[in-house]
Structure formats: C-alpha cells, structure tokens
Coordinates of C-alpha atoms in Angstrom, one line a residue:
M1 CA -0.1 0.1 0.1
F2 CA 2.2 2.8 -1.3
R3 CA -0.4 4.5 -3.7
P4 CA -2.2 7.5 -2.0
R5 CA -5.9 7.7 -2.2
D6 CA -7.3 10.1 -4.6
S7 CA -9.6 12.7 -3.1
Y8 CA -10.9 16.2 -3.2
D9 CA -7.8 17.4 -0.9
Q10 CA -5.3 15.4 -2.7
R11 CA -5.1 14.8 -6.0
L12 CA -2.9 12.2 -7.4
I13 CA -0.9 13.4 -10.6
E14 CA 1.5 10.7 -11.2
A15 CA 2.6 7.3 -9.6
T16 CA 5.4 4.9 -10.4
L17 CA 6.3 1.7 -8.8
D18 CA 9.7 -0.2 -9.3
I19 CA 10.4 -3.6 -8.2
T20 CA 13.6 -5.4 -8.2
P21 CA 13.9 -8.1 -9.0
E22 CA 11.2 -7.8 -11.6
P23 CA 8.1 -9.6 -10.8
A24 CA 6.6 -12.4 -12.6
A25 CA 3.2 -10.9 -12.2
L26 CA 2.1 -7.5 -10.8
R27 CA -1.8 -6.8 -10.5
W28 CA -3.9 -4.1 -8.9
M29 CA -6.9 -4.1 -6.7
F30 CA -9.0 -2.3 -4.1
D31 CA -9.4 -3.8 -0.7
V32 CA -12.7 -3.6 1.5
F33 CA -11.9 -0.4 2.2
G34 CA -11.1 1.2 -1.0
N35 CA -7.4 1.3 -0.7
C36 CA -5.3 0.8 -3.9
V37 CA -3.3 -2.5 -3.3
A38 CA -0.5 -3.9 -5.5
V39 CA 0.1 -7.6 -5.4
A40 CA 3.5 -8.9 -6.8
T41 CA 4.5 -12.5 -7.2
F42 CA 8.1 -13.6 -8.2
A43 CA 9.4 -16.8 -10.0
T44 CA 13.1 -16.0 -9.3
R45 CA 15.7 -16.2 -6.8
A46 CA 17.5 -13.0 -5.3
E47 CA 19.5 -11.8 -2.3
R48 CA 17.6 -8.3 -2.1
L49 CA 13.9 -7.3 -2.5
T50 CA 13.4 -3.4 -3.3
F51 CA 10.4 -1.4 -3.9
A52 CA 10.8 2.1 -5.1
C53 CA 7.5 4.1 -5.3
G54 CA 7.5 7.8 -6.9
I55 CA 4.4 9.8 -6.4
T56 CA 3.4 13.2 -7.3
L57 CA 0.2 14.9 -6.2
E58 CA -1.4 18.2 -5.6
H59 CA -2.3 18.6 -1.7
T60 CA -4.8 21.1 -0.5
P61 CA -3.9 21.9 3.3
E62 CA -6.5 22.9 5.8
H63 CA -4.5 25.3 8.1
A64 CA -7.3 26.4 10.3
P65 CA -9.9 23.5 10.0
V66 CA -13.3 24.5 10.9
F67 CA -15.8 21.4 10.7
P68 CA -19.1 22.2 9.6
L69 CA -20.8 19.8 11.8
A70 CA -24.5 18.9 11.8
P71 CA -26.6 20.8 14.4
H72 CA -26.8 17.9 16.7
A73 CA -23.1 17.1 16.7
T74 CA -21.5 20.4 17.7
H75 CA -21.4 19.5 21.3
Y76 CA -20.6 16.0 22.8
P77 CA -22.2 13.9 23.6
F78 CA -24.2 13.3 20.2
G79 CA -25.5 10.4 18.5
Y80 CA -25.1 8.9 15.0
G81 CA -28.2 8.6 12.6
A82 CA -30.0 5.2 12.3
E83 CA -28.9 5.4 8.4
D84 CA -25.1 5.7 9.3
M85 CA -25.0 3.1 12.3
P86 CA -24.9 0.1 10.2
D87 CA -21.8 1.2 8.7
L88 CA -20.2 2.7 11.6
A89 CA -20.8 -0.1 14.0
R90 CA -17.7 -1.7 13.9
S91 CA -15.4 1.4 14.0
I92 CA -17.2 2.1 17.3
E93 CA -16.4 -1.0 18.7
R94 CA -13.5 -1.5 21.1
Q95 CA -10.6 -3.6 19.7
W96 CA -8.4 -3.9 22.9
P97 CA -9.2 -5.3 26.4
D98 CA -9.5 -2.2 29.2
P99 CA -10.4 -4.2 32.4
R100 CA -9.7 -1.5 34.8
H101 CA -11.2 1.3 32.4
E102 CA -8.0 3.2 32.2
V103 CA -8.5 4.4 28.8
D104 CA -11.9 5.2 29.6
A105 CA -11.1 7.4 32.5
W106 CA -8.4 9.0 30.3
A107 CA -10.9 9.9 27.8
R108 CA -13.6 11.4 30.2
S109 CA -10.6 13.4 31.8
F110 CA -11.2 15.7 28.7
L111 CA -14.9 16.1 29.6
P112 CA -16.3 18.8 31.8
E113 CA -17.8 17.7 35.0
Q114 CA -21.2 19.1 34.0
G115 CA -22.8 20.1 30.7
R116 CA -21.8 19.5 27.3
I117 CA -18.4 20.4 25.6
P118 CA -17.8 21.5 21.8
T119 CA -16.9 18.4 19.9
Q120 CA -14.2 20.0 17.9
E121 CA -12.6 21.5 21.2
L122 CA -12.8 17.9 22.7
L123 CA -11.0 16.2 20.0
A124 CA -8.5 18.8 19.5
A125 CA -7.6 18.7 23.3
M126 CA -7.0 15.2 23.4
T127 CA -4.9 15.3 20.1
R128 CA -2.9 18.0 21.6
S129 CA -2.6 16.3 25.0
V130 CA -0.6 13.4 23.4
R131 CA 1.8 15.6 21.8
A132 CA 2.4 17.5 24.8
N133 CA 2.5 14.7 27.2
F134 CA 3.9 11.8 25.9
T135 CA 7.3 10.9 24.4
Y136 CA 7.8 9.7 20.6
L137 CA 9.8 6.5 20.1
A138 CA 10.7 5.3 16.6
R139 CA 9.9 1.3 17.1
S140 CA 11.0 -1.1 14.5
E141 CA 9.1 -3.8 16.3
K142 CA 5.9 -5.7 14.4
G143 CA 2.8 -4.4 15.3
V144 CA 0.9 -2.0 17.7
Q145 CA 1.5 -1.4 21.4
D146 CA -1.1 -2.2 23.6
P147 CA -3.1 1.1 24.3
L148 CA -2.5 0.6 28.1
T149 CA 1.3 0.1 27.7
T150 CA 1.1 3.4 25.8
L151 CA -0.9 5.1 28.5
R152 CA 0.8 3.9 31.5
G153 CA 4.2 4.6 30.1
R154 CA 3.4 7.7 28.0
R155 CA 5.6 6.7 25.3
G156 CA 5.3 5.0 21.8
S157 CA 5.5 5.1 18.1
C158 CA 3.0 6.9 15.8
R159 CA 0.7 3.8 15.1
D160 CA 0.7 3.4 19.0
F161 CA -0.5 6.8 19.7
A162 CA -3.2 6.7 16.8
V163 CA -4.6 3.6 18.3
L164 CA -4.8 4.9 22.0
M165 CA -6.8 7.8 20.6
M166 CA -8.8 5.7 18.6
E167 CA -10.0 3.5 21.8
A168 CA -10.3 6.5 23.6
V169 CA -12.6 7.9 20.9
R170 CA -14.3 4.7 20.7
A171 CA -14.7 4.4 24.6
L172 CA -16.9 7.8 24.0
G173 CA -19.0 6.2 21.5
M174 CA -17.6 7.9 18.2
A175 CA -16.5 5.9 15.5
A176 CA -12.8 6.0 14.6
R177 CA -10.6 4.3 11.6
F178 CA -6.5 4.0 11.4
V179 CA -4.7 5.9 8.7
S180 CA -1.5 5.0 7.1
G181 CA 0.2 7.5 5.0
Y182 CA 3.2 10.2 4.6
L183 CA 4.2 13.2 6.8
Y184 CA 5.5 16.3 5.3
N185 CA 8.4 17.6 7.4
P186 CA 10.8 19.7 5.6
R187 CA 14.5 19.0 6.7
N188 CA 13.1 16.6 9.3
D189 CA 12.5 19.6 11.5
R190 CA 11.7 17.8 14.9
A191 CA 10.7 21.1 16.4
R192 CA 7.8 21.0 13.8
H193 CA 7.0 17.2 13.4
V194 CA 8.2 14.0 14.8
G195 CA 7.9 10.8 12.8
G196 CA 9.1 11.9 9.2
G197 CA 11.3 9.8 7.1
S198 CA 9.3 6.8 7.2
T199 CA 5.7 5.9 6.8
H200 CA 3.3 7.7 9.3
A201 CA 0.0 6.7 11.0
W202 CA -2.8 8.7 12.3
L203 CA -6.7 8.3 12.8
Q204 CA -10.0 9.5 11.3
V205 CA -13.0 10.3 13.2
Y206 CA -16.4 10.2 11.8
L207 CA -18.4 13.5 12.7
P208 CA -21.8 14.2 11.4
G209 CA -21.8 17.0 8.8
A210 CA -18.1 16.7 8.3
G211 CA -17.5 13.3 7.6
W212 CA -14.0 11.4 8.5
V213 CA -11.9 14.1 9.9
E214 CA -8.0 13.8 10.5
F215 CA -6.3 13.7 13.9
D216 CA -2.8 13.2 14.3
P217 CA -1.8 12.6 18.3
T218 CA 1.6 12.5 17.4
N219 CA 2.3 15.8 16.3
G220 CA -1.0 17.5 17.6
I221 CA -2.4 18.2 13.9
V222 CA -6.0 18.7 13.6
G223 CA -7.0 18.3 10.1
N224 CA -5.0 17.2 6.9
R225 CA -2.3 19.6 7.1
D226 CA 1.1 17.9 6.2
L227 CA -0.6 14.7 6.1
I228 CA -1.0 12.6 3.1
R229 CA -3.5 9.5 3.2
V230 CA -2.5 6.2 1.7
A231 CA -4.7 3.6 3.4
V232 CA -7.6 3.7 6.1
A233 CA -8.8 0.7 8.1
R234 CA -10.7 -0.5 10.7
D235 CA -7.6 -2.3 12.6
P236 CA -4.1 -1.2 11.9
A237 CA -3.1 -4.7 10.5
Q238 CA -5.3 -4.2 7.8
A239 CA -3.2 -1.3 6.6
V240 CA 0.3 -2.6 6.8
P241 CA 2.4 -0.8 4.0
L242 CA 4.3 -3.8 2.8
H243 CA 3.7 -7.4 3.7
G244 CA 4.3 -11.0 2.1
S245 CA 6.3 -14.0 2.5
F246 CA 9.1 -16.0 0.8
Y247 CA 10.6 -19.1 0.7
G248 CA 14.3 -19.4 1.9
L249 CA 17.0 -20.7 4.5
A250 CA 16.3 -20.5 8.2
S251 CA 19.7 -18.7 8.5
D252 CA 18.6 -15.9 6.0
D253 CA 19.0 -12.3 7.2
L254 CA 15.5 -10.6 7.2
G255 CA 16.7 -6.9 7.6
M256 CA 14.5 -4.2 6.1
R257 CA 15.3 -0.4 5.4
V258 CA 12.4 2.2 5.0
E259 CA 13.2 5.8 3.4
V260 CA 10.1 8.4 2.8
D261 CA 11.4 11.7 1.2
V262 CA 8.4 14.3 1.0
V263 CA 9.4 17.6 -0.8
E264 CA 7.3 20.4 -2.0
L265 CA 7.6 21.3 -6.0
T266 CA 6.6 24.4 -7.3
E267 CA 5.9 25.2 -10.8
T268 CA 7.8 28.2 -12.6
P269 CA 5.6 30.1 -14.6
A270 CA 8.0 30.8 -17.3
T271 CA 9.1 27.4 -18.0
G272 CA 6.8 24.9 -16.4
Q273 CA 9.5 23.3 -14.9
T274 CA 9.5 22.4 -11.1
E275 CA 11.8 23.4 -8.4
R276 CA 12.2 22.2 -5.0
P277 CA 12.5 25.1 -2.4
G278 CA 12.3 22.8 0.6
H279 CA 9.6 24.4 2.3
G280 CA 6.0 25.5 1.8
S281 CA 2.4 24.4 2.4
D282 CA 1.7 21.8 -0.4
P283 CA 3.7 18.9 -0.2
V284 CA 4.4 16.3 -2.6
P285 CA 5.7 12.9 -1.7
A286 CA 8.8 12.5 -4.2
R287 CA 10.1 9.1 -3.2

C-alpha cells in the first residue's frame, strides 16, 4: 500500500512503482476499504527485494480547519443517525481489553464535570494532549503496542498513539479508523513534527456533517495539514504498507530499510518546470 488515495484534498498526478527483481506478475486491486493495493509474485531467486515508489500529487492543506458539523453534533455527547450506524458500528467497537477502564478514564478526563463540550474542542484537546504529554519513540518491532502500555508509559510510536486515541474516541461512542500514510516535514524538523522519514500513522473520526476528519496525536495536528493519506482501515493490521512471504533458508537475514522523502515542488510560470524550495504548504511525496 504505497499509492495515496485520490480525494478532493489530495489529487494524484503521477505514480510509479519499480520492483527489483522484476516480478513475474503484478496486479492491482481495491481492498474492502477502497485502498489501492499492488500484489506482486516472483519466480526467481534474489538476495535483495526493493520497492521504489515515486508519487506526485496536489495537496490542499487545511491550516485552520473548521468542521461544518451537523447541528446535533456540534457538542458532545451526540449520536449517529440510524442510516449511518450499520456502517459505523464496527468502527465504534473497542478492539483492545481495558479491564480497569484506564483508557475510559483518560478519555473522560477531557470532559467537563457538568454540561456539554464543543465536539471539535474535545477532540483537539485529546490530540494535543498526546503531543504535549507523551514521548515519541520510533519502534521497529512488528505490530502495535497495547494502548494500556502506551498510556501507562506515556511513550510510543505514531501507530501506538493513533491506536490509543482511537480506543479513547471509541470509549466515548464515536467512530474512528486507522490511517497509514506520509508526513511532510521539511528538513526533518523535529521542532515542527516527529515521525518523518518513514511511513506515518494517525486516525480519522467520523463527525456528522463533516465526515471523516483527520487527527494526528503524534504531532498535535487537527485536519489534514502535512498529512498524505495512503490507506484507511478499521484495524492497523489491515493497513500494513508492505507485507508478504518468501521461501528461503532459516539462516537468511530479514533486515529491512524504509526511506520516505516528501518535498514540495513549485512550478515556475515561465518554463513549467518544477523546483524544490524545501518548504511551503503543498507537500508532494517524491520517493
């Protein structure tokens, strides 16, 4: 899953995929969530497997997102309509055990003692709290950390933070789903963002009137600014960027290196050629 999703806020202009060794067959498909998936099979032996994906897209960032929520959803708590519930139900279900209701308690700590709270204010506070109070760690281990481990240790990777907030949002009765994609962070500026240079993960929450809205707890981002969607899924295991199997010796070394370089391209009016200024608001994933 390397090819970004084409949408109103990110228009895919060009995408290439070079695989070494050359696959015997390469086919494309859409999965159950509408993500574009390439499936490669091989017929030769090799000592190295390389996937090089080049993408050019037009990205429209929301610098100050204001969600046009339905009147009944402007404040929490709110409910989903009967026509939406059959499709949202699985995205509301909790996926991880919480026997002592620790994630529940953390989620409810953002609620006022009495009355209602603006929905956008609630979700923004939760998103920015992770950025302010948790420590980011780049983990190479397979899978996602248990949300309780993330909450108790106050540390984790981008996918760990995404899953923690997904479970917290679900604890409040809202639908959430996992997003895998790329992060635009010029010059890998840690003062601006963390998690660049590799694939990135965040979540979407379904809000009546606004639809699926982006939240990146790793960087405290509300809206799509600097976020390039590739795949969405109910569970992180359904949005693994690269997976497969091979036949080999038990002693074979399964090392892996991942590099993601996202730069901005600007077109010069006189020549139509592109330049790379290294900063700006319309990111383009280049490799």
